[in-house]
mmCIF file of C-alpha atoms in Angstrom:
data_model
loop_
_atom_site.group_PDB
_atom_site.id
_atom_site.type_symbol
_atom_site.label_atom_id
_atom_site.label_comp_id
_atom_site.label_asym_id
_atom_site.label_seq_id
_atom_site.Cartn_x
_atom_site.Cartn_y
_atom_site.Cartn_z
ATOM 1 C CA UNK A 1 89.930 132.842 47.890
ATOM 2 C CA UNK A 2 92.082 130.163 49.785
ATOM 3 C CA UNK A 3 90.769 128.404 53.109
ATOM 4 C CA UNK A 4 93.855 127.767 56.032
ATOM 5 C CA UNK A 5 92.409 125.238 58.418
ATOM 6 C CA UNK A 6 94.232 125.419 61.600
ATOM 7 C CA UNK A 7 92.681 123.559 63.532
ATOM 8 C CA UNK A 8 89.394 121.346 63.779
ATOM 9 C CA UNK A 9 89.294 120.087 67.139
ATOM 10 C CA UNK A 10 87.592 121.605 70.193
ATOM 11 C CA UNK A 11 89.717 121.354 73.283
ATOM 12 C CA UNK A 12 91.675 118.934 72.592
ATOM 13 C CA UNK A 13 93.744 117.299 75.196
ATOM 14 C CA UNK A 14 96.010 119.112 77.236
ATOM 15 C CA UNK A 15 98.205 119.247 80.787
ATOM 16 C CA UNK A 16 98.619 121.839 83.472
ATOM 17 C CA UNK A 17 101.046 121.852 85.427
ATOM 18 C CA UNK A 18 99.769 124.194 88.426
ATOM 19 C CA UNK A 19 101.019 125.545 91.973
ATOM 20 C CA UNK A 20 98.386 125.876 94.758
ATOM 21 C CA UNK A 21 99.434 127.934 97.771
ATOM 22 C CA UNK A 22 97.782 125.654 101.610
ATOM 23 C CA UNK A 23 94.431 126.057 102.294
ATOM 24 C CA UNK A 24 93.364 127.523 98.884
ATOM 25 C CA UNK A 25 91.746 126.877 95.671
ATOM 26 C CA UNK A 26 92.826 126.694 91.604
ATOM 27 C CA UNK A 27 90.086 127.521 88.816
ATOM 28 C CA UNK A 28 91.108 125.850 85.989
ATOM 29 C CA UNK A 29 89.064 127.081 83.099
ATOM 30 C CA UNK A 30 89.123 124.739 79.291
ATOM 31 C CA UNK A 31 86.319 123.386 78.307
ATOM 32 C CA UNK A 32 86.419 119.956 78.903
ATOM 33 C CA UNK A 33 84.632 116.891 79.114
ATOM 34 C CA UNK A 34 86.949 114.049 81.100
ATOM 35 C CA UNK A 35 90.083 114.788 83.488
ATOM 36 C CA UNK A 36 92.995 113.187 85.219
ATOM 37 C CA UNK A 37 95.143 113.766 87.715
ATOM 38 C CA UNK A 38 98.205 112.480 86.628
ATOM 39 C CA UNK A 39 100.715 114.107 89.686
ATOM 40 C CA UNK A 40 99.939 115.301 92.890
ATOM 41 C CA UNK A 41 102.587 116.355 95.705
ATOM 42 C CA UNK A 42 100.284 115.840 98.346
ATOM 43 C CA UNK A 43 97.445 113.048 97.341
ATOM 44 C CA UNK A 44 96.207 113.233 100.831
ATOM 45 C CA UNK A 45 94.965 116.723 100.298
ATOM 46 C CA UNK A 46 93.775 117.742 97.086
ATOM 47 C CA UNK A 47 89.818 117.916 96.378
ATOM 48 C CA UNK A 48 87.527 118.374 92.946
ATOM 49 C CA UNK A 49 84.525 120.003 92.254
ATOM 50 C CA UNK A 50 83.167 119.642 89.025
ATOM 51 C CA UNK A 51 81.645 123.067 87.270
ATOM 52 C CA UNK A 52 80.714 124.424 90.447
ATOM 53 C CA UNK A 53 78.750 121.534 91.091
ATOM 54 C CA UNK A 54 77.881 119.085 93.866
ATOM 55 C CA UNK A 55 80.900 120.474 96.227
ATOM 56 C CA UNK A 56 84.452 119.367 96.508
ATOM 57 C CA UNK A 57 85.325 115.683 96.549
ATOM 58 C CA UNK A 58 88.936 114.038 97.546
ATOM 59 C CA UNK A 59 89.956 112.797 93.960
ATOM 60 C CA UNK A 60 92.757 109.735 93.753
ATOM 61 C CA UNK A 61 95.963 110.011 91.325
ATOM 62 C CA UNK A 62 95.143 107.892 88.308
ATOM 63 C CA UNK A 63 91.091 108.185 89.178
ATOM 64 C CA UNK A 64 89.272 109.440 85.063
ATOM 65 C CA UNK A 65 86.060 111.411 85.328
ATOM 66 C CA UNK A 66 84.025 111.176 82.736
ATOM 67 C CA UNK A 67 80.957 113.829 82.541
ATOM 68 C CA UNK A 68 77.843 112.171 81.316
ATOM 69 C CA UNK A 69 75.578 112.413 78.124
ATOM 70 C CA UNK A 70 79.136 114.208 76.451
ATOM 71 C CA UNK A 71 78.517 117.452 78.396
ATOM 72 C CA UNK A 72 81.210 119.703 78.273
ATOM 73 C CA UNK A 73 82.065 121.582 81.564
ATOM 74 C CA UNK A 74 83.997 124.847 81.109
ATOM 75 C CA UNK A 75 86.147 124.714 84.522
ATOM 76 C CA UNK A 76 86.722 122.519 87.448
ATOM 77 C CA UNK A 77 88.107 123.895 91.167
ATOM 78 C CA UNK A 78 90.912 122.444 92.828
ATOM 79 C CA UNK A 79 91.915 122.974 96.414
ATOM 80 C CA UNK A 80 94.347 122.363 98.923
ATOM 81 C CA UNK A 81 93.406 121.129 102.263
ATOM 82 C CA UNK A 82 96.846 121.278 103.530
ATOM 83 C CA UNK A 83 97.407 123.777 105.705
ATOM 84 C CA UNK A 84 101.464 124.621 106.029
ATOM 85 C CA UNK A 85 102.562 122.990 101.913
ATOM 86 C CA UNK A 86 102.056 124.423 98.550
ATOM 87 C CA UNK A 87 100.586 121.268 96.170
ATOM 88 C CA UNK A 88 102.200 120.786 92.742
ATOM 89 C CA UNK A 89 99.452 119.683 90.687
ATOM 90 C CA UNK A 90 99.770 117.784 87.211
ATOM 91 C CA UNK A 91 95.906 117.099 85.662
ATOM 92 C CA UNK A 92 95.125 116.318 81.940
ATOM 93 C CA UNK A 93 91.816 117.969 80.564
ATOM 94 C CA UNK A 94 90.185 117.173 77.005
ATOM 95 C CA UNK A 95 87.131 117.156 75.273
ATOM 96 C CA UNK A 96 86.755 113.674 74.432
ATOM 97 C CA UNK A 97 87.661 110.036 76.446
ATOM 98 C CA UNK A 98 90.713 109.607 78.300
ATOM 99 C CA UNK A 99 92.205 105.995 78.495
ATOM 100 C CA UNK A 100 95.453 105.799 80.289
ATOM 101 C CA UNK A 101 96.797 102.953 80.299
ATOM 102 C CA UNK A 102 100.102 103.566 82.114
ATOM 103 C CA UNK A 103 100.645 101.573 85.252
ATOM 104 C CA UNK A 104 99.878 103.773 88.117
ATOM 105 C CA UNK A 105 100.957 102.357 91.634
ATOM 106 C CA UNK A 106 100.556 104.375 95.026
ATOM 107 C CA UNK A 107 101.419 103.491 98.696
ATOM 108 C CA UNK A 108 104.107 101.314 99.729
ATOM 109 C CA UNK A 109 104.859 98.531 97.353
ATOM 110 C CA UNK A 110 106.921 95.679 98.991
ATOM 111 C CA UNK A 111 108.484 92.994 96.084
ATOM 112 C CA UNK A 112 110.945 90.412 97.172
ATOM 113 C CA UNK A 113 114.092 90.577 95.757
ATOM 114 C CA UNK A 114 116.160 87.660 94.101
ATOM 115 C CA UNK A 115 119.975 87.258 93.405
ATOM 116 C CA UNK A 116 120.455 86.818 89.827
ATOM 117 C CA UNK A 117 120.522 82.520 89.231
ATOM 118 C CA UNK A 118 120.940 82.320 85.459
ATOM 119 C CA UNK A 119 121.167 79.027 83.804
ATOM 120 C CA UNK A 120 123.967 78.240 81.788
ATOM 121 C CA UNK A 121 122.938 75.019 78.946
ATOM 122 C CA UNK A 122 125.681 73.547 76.921
ATOM 123 C CA UNK A 123 125.263 70.987 74.672
ATOM 124 C CA UNK A 124 128.344 68.743 74.561
ATOM 125 C CA UNK A 125 129.403 65.653 72.633
ATOM 126 C CA UNK A 126 128.586 61.867 73.607
ATOM 127 C CA UNK A 127 132.072 59.994 73.518
ATOM 128 C CA UNK A 128 131.152 56.445 72.653
ATOM 129 C CA UNK A 129 133.332 54.713 75.283
ATOM 130 C CA UNK A 130 131.745 50.689 75.356
ATOM 131 C CA UNK A 131 130.269 48.780 72.235
ATOM 132 C CA UNK A 132 129.636 45.212 72.724
ATOM 133 C CA UNK A 133 127.240 42.483 71.556
ATOM 134 C CA UNK A 134 125.531 40.465 74.898
ATOM 135 C CA UNK A 135 123.726 36.950 74.520
ATOM 136 C CA UNK A 136 121.337 36.362 76.851
ATOM 137 C CA UNK A 137 122.105 33.045 78.704
ATOM 138 C CA UNK A 138 119.683 29.944 80.138
ATOM 139 C CA UNK A 139 118.192 31.958 83.170
ATOM 140 C CA UNK A 140 116.319 34.438 80.557
ATOM 141 C CA UNK A 141 118.453 37.407 81.407
ATOM 142 C CA UNK A 142 121.585 38.998 80.981
ATOM 143 C CA UNK A 143 123.120 41.681 83.770
ATOM 144 C CA UNK A 144 124.859 44.640 82.282
ATOM 145 C CA UNK A 145 126.735 46.718 84.777
ATOM 146 C CA UNK A 146 127.291 50.141 84.100
ATOM 147 C CA UNK A 147 129.965 51.014 87.215
ATOM 148 C CA UNK A 148 130.263 54.974 86.533
ATOM 149 C CA UNK A 149 127.549 57.651 85.695
ATOM 150 C CA UNK A 150 127.751 58.134 82.000
ATOM 151 C CA UNK A 151 125.428 60.115 79.614
ATOM 152 C CA UNK A 152 123.845 57.642 78.079
ATOM 153 C CA UNK A 153 123.166 53.625 77.921
ATOM 154 C CA UNK A 154 121.800 52.283 74.390
ATOM 155 C CA UNK A 155 119.992 48.449 73.769
ATOM 156 C CA UNK A 156 119.833 47.665 70.506
ATOM 157 C CA UNK A 157 117.695 44.341 69.679
ATOM 158 C CA UNK A 158 119.497 42.029 66.692
ATOM 159 C CA UNK A 159 117.323 39.165 67.355
ATOM 160 C CA UNK A 160 113.809 38.280 65.714
ATOM 161 C CA UNK A 161 112.492 37.232 69.245
ATOM 162 C CA UNK A 162 111.477 40.198 71.269
ATOM 163 C CA UNK A 163 113.418 41.228 74.608
ATOM 164 C CA UNK A 164 112.750 43.268 77.098
ATOM 165 C CA UNK A 165 114.688 46.243 79.229
ATOM 166 C CA UNK A 166 113.406 48.215 82.065
ATOM 167 C CA UNK A 167 110.180 46.536 80.997
ATOM 168 C CA UNK A 168 109.861 47.903 77.983
ATOM 169 C CA UNK A 169 109.819 45.501 74.994
ATOM 170 C CA UNK A 170 111.483 45.558 71.880
ATOM 171 C CA UNK A 171 111.105 43.932 68.826
ATOM 172 C CA UNK A 172 113.589 43.107 66.333
ATOM 173 C CA UNK A 173 116.243 46.706 65.574
ATOM 174 C CA UNK A 174 114.135 48.357 68.436
ATOM 175 C CA UNK A 175 116.051 50.974 70.516
ATOM 176 C CA UNK A 176 116.076 51.795 74.114
ATOM 177 C CA UNK A 177 118.020 54.949 76.024
ATOM 178 C CA UNK A 178 118.686 55.354 79.355
ATOM 179 C CA UNK A 179 120.351 59.164 79.948
ATOM 180 C CA UNK A 180 122.465 59.866 82.896
ATOM 181 C CA UNK A 181 122.346 56.446 83.939
ATOM 182 C CA UNK A 182 124.992 54.252 86.733
ATOM 183 C CA UNK A 183 123.715 50.918 87.658
ATOM 184 C CA UNK A 184 122.529 47.623 86.347
ATOM 185 C CA UNK A 185 120.615 47.260 83.263
ATOM 186 C CA UNK A 186 118.450 44.267 83.295
ATOM 187 C CA UNK A 187 118.073 42.697 79.651
ATOM 188 C CA UNK A 188 115.336 40.173 79.882
ATOM 189 C CA UNK A 189 114.313 37.342 76.810
ATOM 190 C CA UNK A 190 115.162 33.666 75.604
ATOM 191 C CA UNK A 191 118.379 31.739 75.927
ATOM 192 C CA UNK A 192 120.532 32.882 72.696
ATOM 193 C CA UNK A 193 118.918 36.424 71.796
ATOM 194 C CA UNK A 194 121.177 39.037 71.225
ATOM 195 C CA UNK A 195 121.033 43.048 71.441
ATOM 196 C CA UNK A 196 123.345 45.629 71.190
ATOM 197 C CA UNK A 197 124.679 47.783 74.292
ATOM 198 C CA UNK A 198 126.269 50.644 73.782
ATOM 199 C CA UNK A 199 127.740 52.814 76.805
ATOM 200 C CA UNK A 200 128.705 57.199 76.048
ATOM 201 C CA UNK A 201 130.166 59.384 78.123
#
């Protein structure tokens, strides 16, 4: 003898599309433990009674009701309270748990519209336009003038003595960089100390 398994779930998830005339109710018969109103054309006029108990109650679209103690209810009633308009309803019923993770928004939703403002990033190579060695004079400060805005100014200490630029101390071979700069670079140190200054456009 061959056994054919044609299904093992009792009353699995099922959706029902229903039309309800004005002022009438619709008895929906399907064994279920959980229910959800998925769509309703008249959301302010829908009322539901579960298994004939407790009378009718208003219900919002997207609300899921799971019965306590895993109770199975064989039917529910849906009522259209509108006096003149026919209601269309989509409802989901199942024995088991309904877990709806869709975004459900009702009412008027105001969002702020903004124009597209793309940001474009382009890496452009810097070209060295000036490079040279400076020597700090007796006064202890060398003023290096950058007369136009450049991509980068690089200062490197060539001497054994420490020097500073913009408050940063540079020991021998130490490097300090300024980006997008225009103005005066003040390089402090003992008289005779030397440094390289490079300017890149």
